[in-house]
């Protein structure tokens, strides 16, 4: 395991009281694997990503329990200084909007070189050569010329490649990708996903891919973890998640996505809406929307049970 | 049968630079499109293809450089003030982001009633009754009309936006990415609602979208745009089952699979859409085209021609 997370909880204190956007989350990531983290807004998927980087908004949010083991090291025990040397070198992140990840008044080259210098200082000319190589590796045409460009001179797809070059500049073991293709056009998204797969095949990078889009999951991920209201409701191999989901929420969500090959009739929509974290129902958070819920579901939070090899669900009435 | 909405050679060019001395941007470059009463016509394409410019022209928020947009056989951009009020009642719009499209300081009742207040002289009571009915149609409770937008979730806000479009009994609603800002579990609800409303009330939709599966679910007709032009148009089932233009094929192959076992031969296009500032000579798609057939693609701009039940502008399908 290159990354192992156990019983991670994050708490936020706000006007509405204390909420738990991440609640007792456990998972692990193998070398060379892509784990899809799927959920809707407020499910805690982005908070989980930020917690792994130890970049939670301070001082509002804090990690209240759990362990994060990255390449054998407990990073929650690290000082801020130690953590700074881990970020970018062992674990990196790309976010949805490349516009906000890049400094608008710095040239692309300077930003890539800065990232390189941080973890492997060296003479400027050598760093420059490596920066050009990195940009070429990420599929940026005419990288020497692009070094002098400002972010606004590049398209969204090219900007996301630059962000990718910075994130991968120190050959991290783990990449957290938080909706990196959501802001891109369809054909550009396809290019970027292909690039991630090629890089993974070449380097054995492990990717935690945070998304709400089952299409991206189907194309890219080996395993999937589904979150709802801060909790992991199901984990399993990608084929099982689509063909035999165990949790009623996963099943309803997969069914409600329109498909190119089934155009007619109505979509099986999930009634209601995701609960607010400050007024979670007692028992299972999905119970009010669940077609299978019985009295017990409304009273007591369900345990996580193994439903098939490599597949588990937090549900009183999982479909085996 | 004449179409409810008919665009003929519709174009909008923008000037750039100081005093307009920069290059022309051909945002929309001669588009023909028809929307029949009661049908859903989807326009798909990537950013910069001109679909939003087209919507703005149809809504009379902008004027065309050339060509004509007719609603009900009348030129939208030559309507008298009185006719324009009718037009505003007949043509409504729902936008992508229900956080931006609703005024946060207006109660739901006033937002929904706006079109009625502007175009009719109904009494307060009558307006309240109409608002209540519109809210029920989008499956909200009539008593929620006294609330403010921030008290609603994203899906509910989009329902409010749909209610305010419905209230004037429009014959055409422009849907500009109506579900892409919503959560996955909410999208299906809103798409079902749109389908039900159309079945019950028979209005036409012009759907602007980039998600192909959404389009497939809602649309009767599809037009694919690239750099300000329509490259393929036809009945939805035809375009999706047998896409003819190489760009349409690439778009459909780039659409994400609905499960990991879907066998899709991915066509990864080279490069990105060129800027509309420098549209390539000949066929605008030729620098990225996987089916490039020779110099004719670089020199001659293909026109839309019938091919099966579709029309396509590509030299592969000429003759």
Tab-separated table of C-alpha atoms in Angstrom, chain B residues 131-239:
chain	number	residue	atom	x	y	z
B	131	UNK	CA	-47.483	31.581	-9.392
B	132	UNK	CA	-48.924	28.892	-7.120
B	133	UNK	CA	-49.890	26.830	-10.126
B	134	UNK	CA	-46.470	27.243	-11.755
B	135	UNK	CA	-44.735	26.145	-8.554
B	136	UNK	CA	-46.939	23.075	-8.348
B	137	UNK	CA	-46.080	22.241	-11.927
B	138	UNK	CA	-42.399	22.115	-11.032
B	139	UNK	CA	-43.217	20.115	-7.899
B	140	UNK	CA	-42.599	22.834	-5.343
B	141	UNK	CA	-45.133	23.837	-2.672
B	142	UNK	CA	-47.173	27.015	-3.305
B	143	UNK	CA	-46.430	28.287	0.220
B	144	UNK	CA	-42.715	28.365	-0.708
B	145	UNK	CA	-43.370	31.459	-2.840
B	146	UNK	CA	-42.688	33.664	0.167
B	147	UNK	CA	-39.153	32.312	0.588
B	148	UNK	CA	-35.902	33.682	-0.795
B	149	UNK	CA	-33.630	31.768	-3.215
B	150	UNK	CA	-30.968	31.045	-0.565
B	151	UNK	CA	-33.472	28.886	1.277
B	152	UNK	CA	-33.485	26.383	-1.592
B	153	UNK	CA	-31.068	23.732	-2.845
B	154	UNK	CA	-29.586	23.827	-6.343
B	155	UNK	CA	-32.185	21.475	-7.797
B	156	UNK	CA	-35.030	23.463	-6.224
B	157	UNK	CA	-33.586	26.722	-7.555
B	158	UNK	CA	-33.508	25.277	-11.035
B	159	UNK	CA	-37.174	24.346	-10.532
B	160	UNK	CA	-37.873	27.984	-9.613
B	161	UNK	CA	-36.072	29.128	-12.766
B	162	UNK	CA	-38.177	26.705	-14.805
B	163	UNK	CA	-41.366	27.941	-13.103
B	164	UNK	CA	-40.557	31.535	-14.012
B	165	UNK	CA	-40.008	30.482	-17.602
B	166	UNK	CA	-43.282	28.542	-17.655
B	167	UNK	CA	-45.577	31.125	-16.170
B	168	UNK	CA	-46.153	33.106	-19.341
B	169	UNK	CA	-47.108	29.954	-21.293
B	170	UNK	CA	-44.178	30.226	-23.687
B	171	UNK	CA	-44.039	28.336	-26.968
B	172	UNK	CA	-40.257	28.098	-26.951
B	173	UNK	CA	-37.826	27.795	-24.046
B	174	UNK	CA	-34.093	28.155	-24.570
B	175	UNK	CA	-32.415	25.722	-22.174
B	176	UNK	CA	-28.771	26.714	-21.811
B	177	UNK	CA	-27.008	23.784	-20.061
B	178	UNK	CA	-29.991	23.332	-17.726
B	179	UNK	CA	-28.580	20.454	-15.655
B	180	UNK	CA	-24.811	20.732	-15.823
B	181	UNK	CA	-24.513	22.743	-12.586
B	182	UNK	CA	-26.630	20.248	-10.653
B	183	UNK	CA	-25.675	17.210	-8.605
B	184	UNK	CA	-25.892	13.843	-10.321
B	185	UNK	CA	-28.843	12.589	-8.273
B	186	UNK	CA	-30.762	15.820	-9.035
B	187	UNK	CA	-30.084	15.906	-12.785
B	188	UNK	CA	-32.362	12.967	-13.508
B	189	UNK	CA	-35.208	14.679	-11.600
B	190	UNK	CA	-34.905	17.884	-13.629
B	191	UNK	CA	-34.559	16.049	-16.942
B	192	UNK	CA	-37.695	14.034	-16.218
B	193	UNK	CA	-39.489	17.246	-15.244
B	194	UNK	CA	-38.530	18.939	-18.529
B	195	UNK	CA	-39.737	15.927	-20.500
B	196	UNK	CA	-43.061	15.817	-18.608
B	197	UNK	CA	-43.646	19.549	-19.069
B	198	UNK	CA	-43.081	19.291	-22.773
B	199	UNK	CA	-45.439	16.321	-23.059
B	200	UNK	CA	-48.168	18.120	-21.060
B	201	UNK	CA	-47.832	21.608	-22.519
B	202	UNK	CA	-46.297	21.052	-25.930
B	203	UNK	CA	-43.748	23.839	-25.916
B	204	UNK	CA	-40.564	23.580	-27.973
B	205	UNK	CA	-37.081	23.488	-26.414
B	206	UNK	CA	-33.850	24.719	-27.906
B	207	UNK	CA	-31.361	22.834	-25.775
B	208	UNK	CA	-27.769	24.008	-25.586
B	209	UNK	CA	-25.593	21.335	-24.052
B	210	UNK	CA	-22.206	19.718	-24.115
B	211	UNK	CA	-23.159	16.472	-22.414
B	212	UNK	CA	-24.127	14.000	-25.094
B	213	UNK	CA	-26.091	11.620	-22.905
B	214	UNK	CA	-28.269	14.491	-21.642
B	215	UNK	CA	-28.816	15.525	-25.234
B	216	UNK	CA	-29.636	12.001	-26.305
B	217	UNK	CA	-32.248	11.744	-23.560
B	218	UNK	CA	-34.017	15.032	-24.294
B	219	UNK	CA	-33.533	15.827	-27.970
B	220	UNK	CA	-35.568	15.050	-31.088
B	221	UNK	CA	-33.212	16.901	-33.437
B	222	UNK	CA	-29.506	17.549	-32.996
B	223	UNK	CA	-27.181	20.092	-34.579
B	224	UNK	CA	-23.441	19.854	-34.029
B	225	UNK	CA	-21.518	23.129	-34.188
B	226	UNK	CA	-17.841	23.759	-34.800
B	227	UNK	CA	-16.305	27.237	-35.018
B	228	UNK	CA	-19.518	29.105	-35.692
B	229	UNK	CA	-20.983	26.675	-38.216
B	230	UNK	CA	-23.243	23.679	-38.134
B	231	UNK	CA	-21.268	20.654	-39.306
B	232	UNK	CA	-23.996	18.050	-38.911
B	233	UNK	CA	-27.709	18.156	-38.234
B	234	UNK	CA	-30.446	15.573	-38.189
B	235	UNK	CA	-32.842	13.493	-36.088
B	236	UNK	CA	-31.209	12.611	-32.757
B	237	UNK	CA	-31.389	8.855	-33.216
B	238	UNK	CA	-29.811	9.160	-36.661
B	239	UNK	CA	-26.970	11.446	-35.567
